[in-house]
Structures are given as structure tokens and as C-alpha cells.
Amino acid sequence: MTDTTNTPGADGGDALVTAFNAVGADYIFCSSGSEWAPVWESLARRHRDGLPCPQYLDLTHETVAVGMATGYGLVRRRPQGVLLHAAPGLLQGSMAVHGALLAGVPMVVSSSESTTYGDGPGQDPGGQWYRNLSIVGGPHQIAQPFTKWSNEAASVHTLPTMVTRAAELAWRAPAGPAYLNVPLEILLEEWDGREAKPIVAPGSTHSSPEEVDPVAQLIREASNPVIVTETAGREAGGFEALVAFAEAWNIPVVEPDSAVCGNFPRTHPLHAGSDIGPWMDTADLILLVNCRAPFYPPSRRPSKATVVVIDEVPQRPHVVYQVLFADTYLEGNVANTLRQLAKRAKDLDPEAVTARRAAQEQRHADEQAAIAAAEAKAAQATEGIDPVLVAATLRKLLDGHDGIVVDETITHSRVVKRHVQTADPDSYFYVQGGLGQGIAVALGVKLAAKERPVVLTIGDGAFTYNPVIQSYDASNAYELPVLIVVFNNRVYKSMNLNHRRFYPEGAAADTGEWLGTDLHRLPRLAAFAEPFGMHTETVDTPEALAPALERALKAVAEGTTAVVDVLVTR
């Protein structure tokens, strides 16, 4: 800790702002609560005096605050600050915090409590803490199950270094949100000005040559290897390293449905689609690269393949049940490990490599032909809009524009991945955890990549889970224009499919009474954006689709969020 001079009256609010500044947070994403007056006063003082501090975002819903921090962290990959209100605000934002945990996004989330209830010296925290806001065990006990680390800052003198510790833990693998309970009395307490030392990026761990060489030999001896990845592209340099590794050894890459970001160019000849099924009985070597849950059901074991897991932390502590069937682990930094393996792609059997490459090129050609056929069929439909046409049209319109797709569809997620066909690093993210975060995550991605067009693909069911009004407010307030494309089939399709699957000859099938699924009663979804002055369109014919999306993208390029509600056929 180092001594600094602070203006008279410096308190825990100053300590917290200074700590967030020290850890390198670009932003403080705040959903307002009565405990944050000391932070607001500190920020006002710093703005007045020209002192450094993170940029403050005043947001009107907890999911928006956490979701935007998630989207920003997906691109920037370093911890930001999130302020919520007491235990109720933490509970309101908990789904999004859990989503950040699943997405592997570092952040420091804070909320507060009272420890004196007005009976202690100093300023009165307010009776609301005694009556309504406090909770047995403190909010850090609530946060424990859905955060990476959760604790309380019990003194203003340790508050800055507690923030440092939280940020460092959040940033280390597996990255995720850390929670810090900062009681209001601590925020109001006089601070002596001792600051936390700025944190540095995590050091890189490496698999040793003694560990990498045997795996390289396994690859060299394999006749039918395959790479399976879910989140290699989430790591800094991981996308590029995976491409170099796959090309050096001529190994196909499968991105299963559980993939949550772009990991490998979907247009690349070595991209082998999303189905690991064909490899389960034929592959003799499966390389799981940042793959949390490759086999479903978990007992579905490959019949003959050796399984090599390449992952900095393969056993995710927040996953309740995880089965990898690993024979070998390489647990160093993933990008570095892949680079090491790429350098060892020597003394290969030319005939085996040629045969493997030819087989994969045929698979890839067949897949591209199937994609083209599906798009041609969708384009020929005269009644209604096929979702394939929506995804294909987006791909064509985004081509050459370095776009980013954030996806919060369920029924149509496979369609989006298959037909939008993103091919660049940080160009595709799937929203993790529960539905209702997509707009906020897209806004956070836009905040981190303001020069790139950001498109949110979302189902009508997921759209209604979102805090729409608060998200639109944030979009306007902070000039974050995005394109929202709603795949609107007027039904909770996934729920309906499960009902039909579990009870194919049940009472609902007999009477047509499908409960819990109908969304026809909802009004025009695009209309919610009209009071905010946003560009809105509702599309229900194929010939109107492309012009509507073109107009919407033009509006986004000019600085206005656009919402296109597409009435799809399925």
C-alpha cells in the first residue's frame, strides 16, 4: 500500500472508486441503490477536480448492469466493476451474474448491507436496512453459489486491497465474477488514503515439453483424429492458435451445440460442423480443447478414441457434474499449448494426412452444399419467412463489415450458427445462463467494440424475458446502437417440443390444449422501441426481409438502435 493525499472528508466511497481505478476497471456498471451515495460523491469530486476514475454508467436494472459488464468483458477480457443494491438487487441480478460465471467473464460485483441499523456512531444508514433490506448471513452468503469467490469487506482500511484480491481472483482461470459485500457503514467511514497497488495481468502457465511431446506423438500416430471445442475462442489468442494448430496437423474441428463463442472459422475447410456423433465410433484420438461438456449423455463414451484434454482448468469447479473421459491432460495456457503442438507438426505420414484432409474436404463440401440447399429452399418459400432465410440474409448483409453476432435464441440457435457462419475472432457469442440478458450483453459488446456493427439474434420468448425498457434506455443514454432481430414464431417452441416429446399421446395431444407456450397474445414487439425514437420494423413476407434489414443496419450505422421483428414460420 502507498500513501496518497486525499481531500478532507475522504471516505469509503473514495476508497472503493480508487480501488476500481487501481485494478484497471474502465467502467463501473451501476444499478442504483441507496448505499452508493459515497461512491457518487467521490465520482463527482473526481470529475470536478480532474482526477482519474472509471467511467460510471447509470443503469436502471440489475440485469442490464451485469449483462453489459458481461458483454464488455467478453471482448476486453479484464475485470470491471458492478454495483447492485443490497441483497434484493443482488438477487435481481443473480441470473446474469451466474451467466457471467458460465461465460467465464471476470468482474467484481458489489452490494451492501447495514451492520449497525442506526445504533452505531456516525451517520444514520436509514431504517430501510432494519425493516426490509438486510438478510441473515449477509449478501455475500447469497452470492456464494453463483460467483467464483464471495466475501465481505469488514474495514475501510482493507477495502482497497479486498477489491484488488477480488479482481485478481476474478481474472485468474477459470475467469468469472467475484462478489464483495461492502457495508454502508464502511462506505461512510473516514478513509486514511492508503490505496491498493494496481494489479497486473495473470501470469501464463505452460505445459512442459515432457507433457507436450507425448501428445504430439499421439497425434502423429493417429489416423482419424478430431478436435472438439466449446470456448477456445474465448481465450486471448485462442481462436488464432486453434486455426494454426488444426492447419499444421490437418485435423478437423467440431464445434458442438454447446459451443458458446466463435472458436474456428465456420467457412474453413477443416470446420467439421456441430455434430460429434459421427466421430464417436470412428475417431482414434479426440482432442478436447476448452470443452466443458463434450458428450451427452455424459455416459456416452467414445468407443475407441484416446481422449486428450487441453484446458487451463479442465475440471470446472462451478459445473455440478462433468465427465470428460480424459486419458491425458495438458493444463497450461490453451493458446500457448496449441502453439507448442503446432510447432511439433513434423514427420507426418503424407498418405495419412492426405487421406484425412480429403475426407474432411468432402465432409465440408457436403455440409456447404446442404447449407446452400436449405437456403435455396427457404428463399423459394412463398408463405411466411423461414428462419433459415433470416440467418442467411444477415450473413450476406454483414459480409465484409466485421460484425459481431450475440445470440439469445433457443429454437433457432443451430440455424443462426450454421447459416450466419461467422469466421473471425470475437464475432459470435452465445448468451449463457438464463434467458433475459441478451440485449444487455449486446450493449456491453458494443461498448467494447464501438467501431463494429453488433447484431442480437433473439427469440420472441427470450425477448419478453429481457428488461426491454431499461435496456433501450441504456442504449440511448450511452449511444450504443445495435440491431435486434427477433425470430418471432409466437410460441415458446422449446417448451412445446418437450411437452410433445414427453407425452406424445397425452391429453394435450388429444385436445390441443398446449399450456405454457402460446405467445400470440403479445403485442408487436418492435413497438416497444418506438417511444425511444428507435428504428422499428415488423416483417412477415420474404420479399420484405432483406430491405427491412438493410434499412435497419443503415439506421444502426447512423447511430440508432433498430428492432426488426420477423414473423417466422417455425
PDB file of N, CA and C in Angstrom, residues 175 351 447 470 487 538:
ATOM      1  N   ALA A 175     -11.802 -17.716 -15.309  1.00  0.00           N
ATOM      2  CA  ALA A 175     -12.276 -16.370 -15.021  1.00  0.00           C
ATOM      3  C   ALA A 175     -13.769 -16.376 -14.694  1.00  0.00           C
ATOM      4  N   GLU A 351       0.669 -39.899 -46.616  1.00  0.00           N
ATOM      5  CA  GLU A 351      -0.530 -40.591 -47.109  1.00  0.00           C
ATOM      6  C   GLU A 351      -1.684 -40.454 -46.122  1.00  0.00           C
ATOM      7  N   LEU A 447     -20.259  -1.590 -26.409  1.00  0.00           N
ATOM      8  CA  LEU A 447     -19.440  -0.668 -25.624  1.00  0.00           C
ATOM      9  C   LEU A 447     -17.957  -0.979 -25.788  1.00  0.00           C
ATOM     10  N   GLN A 470     -35.486  -0.800 -19.815  1.00  0.00           N
ATOM     11  CA  GLN A 470     -34.227  -0.369 -19.212  1.00  0.00           C
ATOM     12  C   GLN A 470     -33.061  -0.558 -20.176  1.00  0.00           C
ATOM     13  N   PHE A 487     -36.553 -13.455 -33.894  1.00  0.00           N
ATOM     14  CA  PHE A 487     -37.094 -14.626 -34.584  1.00  0.00           C
ATOM     15  C   PHE A 487     -38.419 -14.955 -33.880  1.00  0.00           C
ATOM     16  N   THR A 538     -41.636  -4.456 -38.571  1.00  0.00           N
ATOM     17  CA  THR A 538     -42.210  -5.795 -38.418  1.00  0.00           C
ATOM     18  C   THR A 538     -42.329  -6.388 -39.808  1.00  0.00           C
TER      19      THR A 538
END
